[in-house]
Coordinates of C-alpha atoms and ligand atoms in Angstrom, one line a residue:
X1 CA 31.0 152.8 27.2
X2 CA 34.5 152.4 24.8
X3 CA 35.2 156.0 26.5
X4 CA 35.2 154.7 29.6
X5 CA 36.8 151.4 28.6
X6 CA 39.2 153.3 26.9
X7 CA 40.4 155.0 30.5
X8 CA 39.9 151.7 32.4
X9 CA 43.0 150.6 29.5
X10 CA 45.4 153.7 30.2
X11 CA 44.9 153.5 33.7
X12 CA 46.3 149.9 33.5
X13 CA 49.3 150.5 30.7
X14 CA 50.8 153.6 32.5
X15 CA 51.0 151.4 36.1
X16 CA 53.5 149.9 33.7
X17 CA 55.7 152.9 33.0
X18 CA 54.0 153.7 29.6
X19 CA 53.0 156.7 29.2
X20 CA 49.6 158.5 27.0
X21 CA 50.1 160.7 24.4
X22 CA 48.0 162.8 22.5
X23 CA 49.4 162.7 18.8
X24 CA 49.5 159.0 16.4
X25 CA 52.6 160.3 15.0
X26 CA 54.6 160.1 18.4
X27 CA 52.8 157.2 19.7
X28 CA 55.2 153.9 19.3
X29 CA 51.5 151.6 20.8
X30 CA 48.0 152.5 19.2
X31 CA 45.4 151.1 20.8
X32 CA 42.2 151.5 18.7
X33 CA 39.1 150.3 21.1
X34 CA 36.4 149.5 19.1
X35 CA 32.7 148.9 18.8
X36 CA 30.9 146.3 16.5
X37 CA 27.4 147.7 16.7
X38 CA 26.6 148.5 13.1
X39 CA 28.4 147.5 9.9
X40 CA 29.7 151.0 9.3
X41 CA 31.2 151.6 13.0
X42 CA 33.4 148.6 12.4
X43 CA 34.1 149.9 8.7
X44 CA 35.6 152.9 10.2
X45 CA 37.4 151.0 12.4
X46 CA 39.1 149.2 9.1
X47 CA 39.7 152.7 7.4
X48 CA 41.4 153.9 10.4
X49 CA 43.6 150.6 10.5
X50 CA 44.5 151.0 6.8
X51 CA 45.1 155.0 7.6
X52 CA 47.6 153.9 10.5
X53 CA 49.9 151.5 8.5
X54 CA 51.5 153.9 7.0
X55 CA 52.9 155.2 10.5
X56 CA 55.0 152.0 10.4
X57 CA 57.2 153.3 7.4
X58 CA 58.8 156.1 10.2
X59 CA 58.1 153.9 13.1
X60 CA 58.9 150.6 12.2
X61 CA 58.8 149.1 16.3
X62 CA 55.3 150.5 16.1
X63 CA 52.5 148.3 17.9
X64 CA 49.2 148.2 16.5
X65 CA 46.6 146.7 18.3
X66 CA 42.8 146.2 18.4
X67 CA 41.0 146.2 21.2
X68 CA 37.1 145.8 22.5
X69 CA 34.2 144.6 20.9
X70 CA 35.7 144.3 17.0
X71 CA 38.6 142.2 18.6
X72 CA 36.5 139.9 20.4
X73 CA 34.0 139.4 17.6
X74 CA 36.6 138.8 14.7
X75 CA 39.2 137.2 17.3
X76 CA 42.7 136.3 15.3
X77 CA 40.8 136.8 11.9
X78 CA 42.0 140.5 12.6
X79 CA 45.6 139.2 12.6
X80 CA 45.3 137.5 8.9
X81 CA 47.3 140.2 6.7
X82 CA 46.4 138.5 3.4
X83 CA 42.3 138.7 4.4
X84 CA 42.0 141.6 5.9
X85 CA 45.8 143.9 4.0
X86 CA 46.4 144.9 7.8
X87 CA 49.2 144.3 9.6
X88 CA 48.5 144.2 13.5
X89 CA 50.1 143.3 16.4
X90 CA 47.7 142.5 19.0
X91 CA 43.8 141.8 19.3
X92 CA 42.4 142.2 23.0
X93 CA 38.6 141.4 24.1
X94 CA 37.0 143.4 26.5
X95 CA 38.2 141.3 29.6
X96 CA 41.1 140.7 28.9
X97 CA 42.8 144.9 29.4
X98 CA 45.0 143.5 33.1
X99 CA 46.7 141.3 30.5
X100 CA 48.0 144.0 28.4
X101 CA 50.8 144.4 29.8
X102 CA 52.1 140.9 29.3
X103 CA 50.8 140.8 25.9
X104 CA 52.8 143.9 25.0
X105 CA 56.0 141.8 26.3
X106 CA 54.7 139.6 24.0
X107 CA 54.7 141.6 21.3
X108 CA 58.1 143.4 21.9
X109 CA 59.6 139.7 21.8
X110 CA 58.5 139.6 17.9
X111 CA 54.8 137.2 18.2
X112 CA 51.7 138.4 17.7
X113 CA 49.6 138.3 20.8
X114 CA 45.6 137.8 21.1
X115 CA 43.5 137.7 24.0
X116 CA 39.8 137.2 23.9
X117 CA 38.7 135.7 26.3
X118 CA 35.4 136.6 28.0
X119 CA 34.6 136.5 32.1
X120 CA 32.0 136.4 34.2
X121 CA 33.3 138.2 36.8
X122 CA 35.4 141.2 35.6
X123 CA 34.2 144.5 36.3
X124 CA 37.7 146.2 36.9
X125 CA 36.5 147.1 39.9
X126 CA 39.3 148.2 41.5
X127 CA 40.9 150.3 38.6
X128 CA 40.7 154.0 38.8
X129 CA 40.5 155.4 35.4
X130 CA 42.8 158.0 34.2
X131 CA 40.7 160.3 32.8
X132 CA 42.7 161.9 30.3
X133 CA 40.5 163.7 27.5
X134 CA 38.1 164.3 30.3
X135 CA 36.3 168.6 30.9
X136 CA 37.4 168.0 34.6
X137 CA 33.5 168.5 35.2
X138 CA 31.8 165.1 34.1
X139 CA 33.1 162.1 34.6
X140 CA 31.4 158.3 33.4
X141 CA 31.3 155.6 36.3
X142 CA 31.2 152.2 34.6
X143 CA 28.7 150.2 37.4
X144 CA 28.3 147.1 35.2
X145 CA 30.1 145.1 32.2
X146 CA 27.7 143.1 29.2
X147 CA 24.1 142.1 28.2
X148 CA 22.2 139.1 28.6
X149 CA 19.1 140.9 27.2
X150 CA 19.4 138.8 23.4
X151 CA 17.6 141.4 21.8
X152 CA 18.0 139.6 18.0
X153 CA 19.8 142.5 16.1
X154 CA 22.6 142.8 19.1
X155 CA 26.1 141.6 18.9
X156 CA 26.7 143.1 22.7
X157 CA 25.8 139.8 24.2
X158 CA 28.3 138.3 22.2
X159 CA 31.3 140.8 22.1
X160 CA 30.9 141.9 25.8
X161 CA 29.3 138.9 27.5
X162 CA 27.3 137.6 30.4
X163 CA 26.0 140.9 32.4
X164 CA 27.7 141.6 35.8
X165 CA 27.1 144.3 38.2
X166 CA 30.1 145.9 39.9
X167 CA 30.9 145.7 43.7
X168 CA 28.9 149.1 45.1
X169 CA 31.1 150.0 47.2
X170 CA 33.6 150.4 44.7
X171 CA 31.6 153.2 42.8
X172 CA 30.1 155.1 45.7
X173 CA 33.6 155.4 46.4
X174 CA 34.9 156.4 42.8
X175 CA 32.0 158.8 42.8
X176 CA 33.5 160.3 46.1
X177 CA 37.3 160.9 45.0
X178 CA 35.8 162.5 41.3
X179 CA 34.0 164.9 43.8
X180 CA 37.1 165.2 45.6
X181 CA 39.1 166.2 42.6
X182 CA 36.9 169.0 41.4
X183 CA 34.3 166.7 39.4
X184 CA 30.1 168.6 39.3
X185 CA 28.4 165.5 37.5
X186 CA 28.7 161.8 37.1
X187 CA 27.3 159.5 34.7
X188 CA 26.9 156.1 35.4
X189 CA 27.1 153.5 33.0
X190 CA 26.1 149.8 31.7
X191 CA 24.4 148.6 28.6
X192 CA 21.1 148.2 30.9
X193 CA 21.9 149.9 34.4
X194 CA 18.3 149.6 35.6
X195 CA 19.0 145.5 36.0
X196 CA 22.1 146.6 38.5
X197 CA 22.3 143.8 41.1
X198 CA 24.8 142.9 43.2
X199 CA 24.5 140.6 46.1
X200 CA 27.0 139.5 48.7
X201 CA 25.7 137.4 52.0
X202 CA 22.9 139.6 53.7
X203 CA 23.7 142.3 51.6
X204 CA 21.9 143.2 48.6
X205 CA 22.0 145.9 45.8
X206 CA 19.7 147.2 43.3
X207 CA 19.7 150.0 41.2
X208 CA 17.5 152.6 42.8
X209 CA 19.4 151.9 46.0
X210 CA 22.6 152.5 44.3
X211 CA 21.1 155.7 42.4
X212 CA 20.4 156.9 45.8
X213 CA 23.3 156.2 47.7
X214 CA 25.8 158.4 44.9
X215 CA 23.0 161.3 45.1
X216 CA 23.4 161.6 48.9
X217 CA 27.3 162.1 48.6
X218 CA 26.6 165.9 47.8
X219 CA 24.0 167.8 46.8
X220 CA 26.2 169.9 44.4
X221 CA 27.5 166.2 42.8
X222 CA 25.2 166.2 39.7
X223 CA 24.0 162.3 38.7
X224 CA 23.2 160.8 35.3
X225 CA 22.8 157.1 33.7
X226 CA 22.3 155.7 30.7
X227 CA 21.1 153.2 29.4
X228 CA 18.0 152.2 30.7
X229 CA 15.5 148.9 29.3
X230 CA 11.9 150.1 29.4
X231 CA 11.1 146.4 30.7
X232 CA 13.1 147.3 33.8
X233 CA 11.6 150.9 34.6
X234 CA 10.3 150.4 37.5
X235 CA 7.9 153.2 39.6
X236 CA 10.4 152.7 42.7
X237 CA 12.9 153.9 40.3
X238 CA 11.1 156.6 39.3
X239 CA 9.8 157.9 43.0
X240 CA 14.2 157.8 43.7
X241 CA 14.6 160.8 40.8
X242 CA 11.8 162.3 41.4
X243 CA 12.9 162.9 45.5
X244 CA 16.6 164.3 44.3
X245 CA 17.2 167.6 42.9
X246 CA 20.9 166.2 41.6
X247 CA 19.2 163.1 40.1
X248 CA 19.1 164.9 36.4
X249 CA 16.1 164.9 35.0
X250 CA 16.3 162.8 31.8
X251 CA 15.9 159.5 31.1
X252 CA 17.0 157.3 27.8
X253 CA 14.3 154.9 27.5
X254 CA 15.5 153.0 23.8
X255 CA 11.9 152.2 22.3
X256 CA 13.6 151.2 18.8
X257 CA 10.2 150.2 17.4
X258 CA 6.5 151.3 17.8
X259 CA 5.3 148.4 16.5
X260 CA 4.3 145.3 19.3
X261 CA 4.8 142.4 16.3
X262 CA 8.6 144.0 15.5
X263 CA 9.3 144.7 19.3
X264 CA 8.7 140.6 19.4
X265 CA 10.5 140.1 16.8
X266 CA 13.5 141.7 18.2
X267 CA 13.0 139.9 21.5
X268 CA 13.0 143.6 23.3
X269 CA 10.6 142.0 25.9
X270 CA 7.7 144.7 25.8
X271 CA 5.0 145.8 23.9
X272 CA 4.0 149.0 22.3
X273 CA 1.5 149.6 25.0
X274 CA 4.3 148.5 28.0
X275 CA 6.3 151.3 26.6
X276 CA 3.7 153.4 26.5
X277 CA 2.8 152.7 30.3
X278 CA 6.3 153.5 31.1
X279 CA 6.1 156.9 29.7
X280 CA 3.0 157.8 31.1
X281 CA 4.9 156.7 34.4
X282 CA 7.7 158.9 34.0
X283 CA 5.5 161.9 32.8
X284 CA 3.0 161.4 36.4
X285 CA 6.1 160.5 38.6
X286 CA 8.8 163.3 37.3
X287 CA 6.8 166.1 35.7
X288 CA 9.5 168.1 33.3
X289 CA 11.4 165.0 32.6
X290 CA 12.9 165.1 29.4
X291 CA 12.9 161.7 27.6
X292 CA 14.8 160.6 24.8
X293 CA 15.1 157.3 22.5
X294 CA 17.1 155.4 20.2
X295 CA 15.0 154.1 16.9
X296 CA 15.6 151.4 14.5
X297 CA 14.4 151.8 10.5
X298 CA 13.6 148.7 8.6
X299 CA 14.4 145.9 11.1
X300 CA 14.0 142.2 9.1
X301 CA 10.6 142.3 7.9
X302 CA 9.2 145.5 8.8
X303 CA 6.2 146.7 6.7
X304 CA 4.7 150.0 5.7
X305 CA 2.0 149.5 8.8
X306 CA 4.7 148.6 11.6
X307 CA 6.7 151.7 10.4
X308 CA 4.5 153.4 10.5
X309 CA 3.5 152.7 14.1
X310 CA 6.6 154.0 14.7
X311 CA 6.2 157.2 13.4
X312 CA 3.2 157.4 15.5
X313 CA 4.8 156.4 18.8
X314 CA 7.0 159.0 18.1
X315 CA 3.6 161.8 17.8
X316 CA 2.8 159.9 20.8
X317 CA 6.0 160.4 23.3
X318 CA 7.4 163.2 21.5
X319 CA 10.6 162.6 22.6
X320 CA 12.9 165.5 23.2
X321 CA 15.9 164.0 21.8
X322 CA 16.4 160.5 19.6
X323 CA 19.4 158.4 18.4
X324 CA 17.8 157.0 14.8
X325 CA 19.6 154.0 12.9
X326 CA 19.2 151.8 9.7
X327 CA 18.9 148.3 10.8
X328 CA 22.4 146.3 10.1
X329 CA 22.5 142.8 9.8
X330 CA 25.2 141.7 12.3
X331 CA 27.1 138.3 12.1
X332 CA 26.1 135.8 14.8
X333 CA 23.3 137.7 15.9
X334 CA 19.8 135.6 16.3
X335 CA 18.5 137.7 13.6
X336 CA 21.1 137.4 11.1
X337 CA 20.1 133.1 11.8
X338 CA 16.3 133.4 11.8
X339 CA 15.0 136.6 9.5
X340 CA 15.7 137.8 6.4
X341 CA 17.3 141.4 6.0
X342 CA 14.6 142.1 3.5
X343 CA 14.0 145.9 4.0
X344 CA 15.2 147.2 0.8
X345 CA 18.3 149.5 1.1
X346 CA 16.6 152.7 -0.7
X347 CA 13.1 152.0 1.8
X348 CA 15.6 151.6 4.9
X349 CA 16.8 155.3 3.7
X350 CA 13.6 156.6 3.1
X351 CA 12.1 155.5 6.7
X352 CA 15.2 156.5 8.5
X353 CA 14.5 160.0 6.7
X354 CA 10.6 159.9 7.8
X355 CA 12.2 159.6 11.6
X356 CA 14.3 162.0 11.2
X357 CA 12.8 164.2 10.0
X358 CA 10.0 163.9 12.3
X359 CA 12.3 164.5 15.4
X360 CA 13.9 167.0 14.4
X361 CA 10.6 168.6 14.4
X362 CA 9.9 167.1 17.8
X363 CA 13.3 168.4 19.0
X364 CA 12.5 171.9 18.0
X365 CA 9.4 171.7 19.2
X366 CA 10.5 170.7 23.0
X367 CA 12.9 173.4 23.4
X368 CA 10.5 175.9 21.7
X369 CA 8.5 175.0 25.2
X370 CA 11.6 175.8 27.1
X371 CA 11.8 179.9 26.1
X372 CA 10.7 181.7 29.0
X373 CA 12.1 179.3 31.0
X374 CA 14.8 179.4 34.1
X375 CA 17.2 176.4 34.3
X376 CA 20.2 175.6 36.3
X377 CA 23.3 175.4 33.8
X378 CA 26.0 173.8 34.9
X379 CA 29.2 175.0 32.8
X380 CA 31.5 172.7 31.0
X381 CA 33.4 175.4 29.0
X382 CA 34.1 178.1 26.4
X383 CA 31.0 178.0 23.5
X384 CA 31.8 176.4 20.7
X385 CA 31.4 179.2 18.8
X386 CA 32.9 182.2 20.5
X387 CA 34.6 182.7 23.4
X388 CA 31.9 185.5 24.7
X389 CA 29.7 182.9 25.1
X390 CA 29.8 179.4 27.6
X391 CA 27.6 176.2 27.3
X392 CA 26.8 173.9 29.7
X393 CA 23.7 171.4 30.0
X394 CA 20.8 171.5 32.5
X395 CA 19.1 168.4 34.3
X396 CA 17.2 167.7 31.0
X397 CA 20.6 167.5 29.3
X398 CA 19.7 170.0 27.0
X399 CA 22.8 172.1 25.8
X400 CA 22.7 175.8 27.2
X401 CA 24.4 178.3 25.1
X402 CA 24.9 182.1 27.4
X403 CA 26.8 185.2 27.6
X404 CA 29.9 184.9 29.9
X405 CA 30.3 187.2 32.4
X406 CA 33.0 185.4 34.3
X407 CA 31.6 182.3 34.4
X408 CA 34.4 179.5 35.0
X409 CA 33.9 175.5 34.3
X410 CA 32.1 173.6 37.3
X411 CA 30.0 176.7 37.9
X412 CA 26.3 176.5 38.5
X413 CA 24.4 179.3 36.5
X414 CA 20.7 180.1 36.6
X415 CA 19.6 180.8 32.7
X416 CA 16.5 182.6 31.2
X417 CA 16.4 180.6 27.7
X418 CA 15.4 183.4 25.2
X419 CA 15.5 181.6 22.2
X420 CA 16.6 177.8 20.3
X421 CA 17.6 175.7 17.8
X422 CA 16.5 172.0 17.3
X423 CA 19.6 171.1 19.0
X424 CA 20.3 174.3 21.6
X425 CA 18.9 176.5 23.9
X426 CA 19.9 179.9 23.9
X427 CA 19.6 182.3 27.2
X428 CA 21.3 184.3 29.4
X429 CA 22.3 184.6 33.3
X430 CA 19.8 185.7 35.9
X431 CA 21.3 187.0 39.0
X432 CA 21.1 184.6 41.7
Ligands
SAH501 N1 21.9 148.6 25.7 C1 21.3 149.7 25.2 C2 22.0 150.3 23.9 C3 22.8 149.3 23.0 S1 23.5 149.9 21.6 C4 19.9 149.4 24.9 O1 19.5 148.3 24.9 O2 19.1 150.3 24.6 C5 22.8 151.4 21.2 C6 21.7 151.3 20.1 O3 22.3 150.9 18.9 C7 20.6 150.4 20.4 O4 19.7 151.0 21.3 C8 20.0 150.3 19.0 O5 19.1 151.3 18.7 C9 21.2 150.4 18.1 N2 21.6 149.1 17.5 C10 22.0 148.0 18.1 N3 22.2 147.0 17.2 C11 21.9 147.5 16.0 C12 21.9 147.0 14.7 N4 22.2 145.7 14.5 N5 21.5 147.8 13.7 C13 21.1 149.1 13.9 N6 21.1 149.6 15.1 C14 21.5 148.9 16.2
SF4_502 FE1 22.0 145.0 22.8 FE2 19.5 144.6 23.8 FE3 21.6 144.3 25.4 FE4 21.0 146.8 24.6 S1 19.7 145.4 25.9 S2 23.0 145.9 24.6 S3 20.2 146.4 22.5 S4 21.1 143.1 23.6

């Protein structure tokens, strides 16, 4: 989400002459865009501040500002030097990147300049993105902008603001100039993409339509999403990745807990067994479907029994791949007003551990049942580890490790997977 932010923000700043660069050093504007999700995200963030000042002693004209989610949850705050031993020049919100510019005028006039104010309506729809730290193979389509989901722990609601879909002819038509300019695979994006809905008069959108509509622009355009909310997983969705080859076969279905009287707690809106029924959907509707999670250890109030429903809702799913988290108590937030962040540190640790642990298990264990197997690779570059050897992912978004023999980025490769990691499959071409 910030990486695609992050390009909506260039794309605006060098209309405006300014130009990107790729080194701190020789930048005279640093933009950091930030995210407020967890306690130590945003503690980076204040490292990397403190880090920066010192680029002011051979730069004095240099502009530092703050941008995204940190900005428009600590709002001027940021631009108190004796609380926070920062000196920064500007503090933008989400909504509020068309007014860079004029804030930078701002700036270069000596004030400090702060803009957080939050819309209903912008989606930067009309904004190409620059894509400039992009493969030149996959690109990320932002289709939507905020949450009004409340689950208790989130700050989203509050840093990025009421949910709003983005006009759909807009993306089908971004998604048609990336394929134009040599993009394979587009990933479309929103904090909960499966609520996408956009009406205008007669006309109206929802998300499998629009799923549908960018996977008939070319068969060779591979398409992604992320993130989806297990109360909005609907079969209709389902049936519209199961009918197109280039729908990738993965889905990000967040469960954070296993346990129904936590799941209620955090206002996620399902149950334990609504999950479950989702999963079993996905598993009838798109057979080889790889399905992965995001977990949260030692949410307010979570006993030994609702963990471990968790780690048994993890047996259950055995999900291929999992982002895992220590719950963090974030300021404003529903829970941070009505539970108590009572989960002992060194238990938070220990059950974070348990998950991991667990899944990496589970990780290995999928792609152990992926040797033997023939995927379609598409390439994104040289290995990591040796230039003999290129990686690329296949529908499941599994990372494909193979010898090259000539292979070039934007290829599509059929791979026998001979052997694995937890985290990587190993193979090699087959000829076509
Ligand atoms: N909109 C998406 C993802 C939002 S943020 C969704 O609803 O699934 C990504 C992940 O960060 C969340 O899924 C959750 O697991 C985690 N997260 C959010 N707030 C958190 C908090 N306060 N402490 C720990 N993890 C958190
Ligand atoms: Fe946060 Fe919940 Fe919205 Fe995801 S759905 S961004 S976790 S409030």
């Amino acid at each position: 989400m910030n990486f695609s932010d992050s390009e909506i923000v260039a794309s605006i700043i060098t209309e405006k002459d300014y130009q990107t660069t790729d080194s701190p050093e020789g930048a005279d504007i640093i933009f950091l865009n930030t995210c407020s999700i967890r306690d130590n995200a945003e503690q980076k963030v204040l490292n990397r501040l403190k880090h920066l000042q010192g680029l002011r002693k051979k730069n004095p004209n240099l502009i530092l500002g703050v941008l995204g989610c940190m900005a428009e949850r600590m709002k001027t705050s940021l631009l108190e030097e004796s609380q926070t031993g920062l000196r920064l020049d500007m503090v933008v919100g989400p909504d509020a990147y068309r007014d860079l510019p004029q804030l930078l005028l701002d700036v270069e006039t000596g004030q400090k300049a702060v803009n957080v104010i939050l819309s209903a309506e912008e989606t930067y729809a009309d904004i190409t993105p620059v894509r400039y730290a992009s493969n030149g193979i996959s690109a990320f389509i932002s289709i939507m902008r905020g949450c009004e989901n409340f689950c208790s722990y989130c700050v989203v609601p509050y840093t990025r603001g009421k949910e709003r879909s983005r006009n759909p002819q807009s993306i089908i038509s971004e998604a048609h100039d990336l394929l134009k300019a040599g993009y394979k695979e587009v990933t479309l994006l929103g904090q909960n993409v499966n609520s996408y809905h956009w009406e205008k008069g007669e006309e109206g959108w929802r998300f499998p339509g629009l799923l549908e509509a960018i996977a008939n622009i070319d068969p060779n355009l591979r398409v992604r999403f992320a993130t989806s909310h297990p109360k909005d997983m609907s079969d209709e969705l389902l049936h519209t990745i199961a009918n197109h080859p280039n729908i990738c076969k993965a889905i990000h279905l967040p469960a954070q807990s296993g346990s129904s009287s936590v799941l209620k707690r955090m206002n996620r809106k399902y149950t334990r067994e609504t999950y479950l029924n989702r999963i079993n959907a996905i598993r009838r509707i798109i057979p080889g479907c790889a399905i992965s999670t995001d977990i949260i250890a030692g949410f307010c109030g979570e006993t030994t029994e609702e963990h471990l429903q968790t780690i048994s809702l993890m047996k259950e799913v055995a999900f291929d791949f999992a982002f895992m988290f220590k719950y963090s108590e974030r300021p404003g937030t529903p829970a941070e007003k009505k539970y108590e962040d009572d989960v002992p540190e060194k238990i938070k640790s220990d059950r974070l551990q348990e998950i991991i642990n667990l899944q990496n298990q589970n990780s290995l264990k999928s792609n152990q049942s992926d040797v033997g197997q023939i995927f379609e690779v598409l390439v994104e570059g040289f290995s990591k580890k040796s230039k003999q050897a290129v990686s690329g992912r296949n529908s499941q978004n599994k990372m494909v490790v193979f010898p090259n023999e000539g292979f070039k980025p934007g290829d599509y490769v059929k791979v026998k997977v001979e052997d694995c990691s937890s985290a990587t499959l190993l193979g090699k071409a087959i000829s076509q």
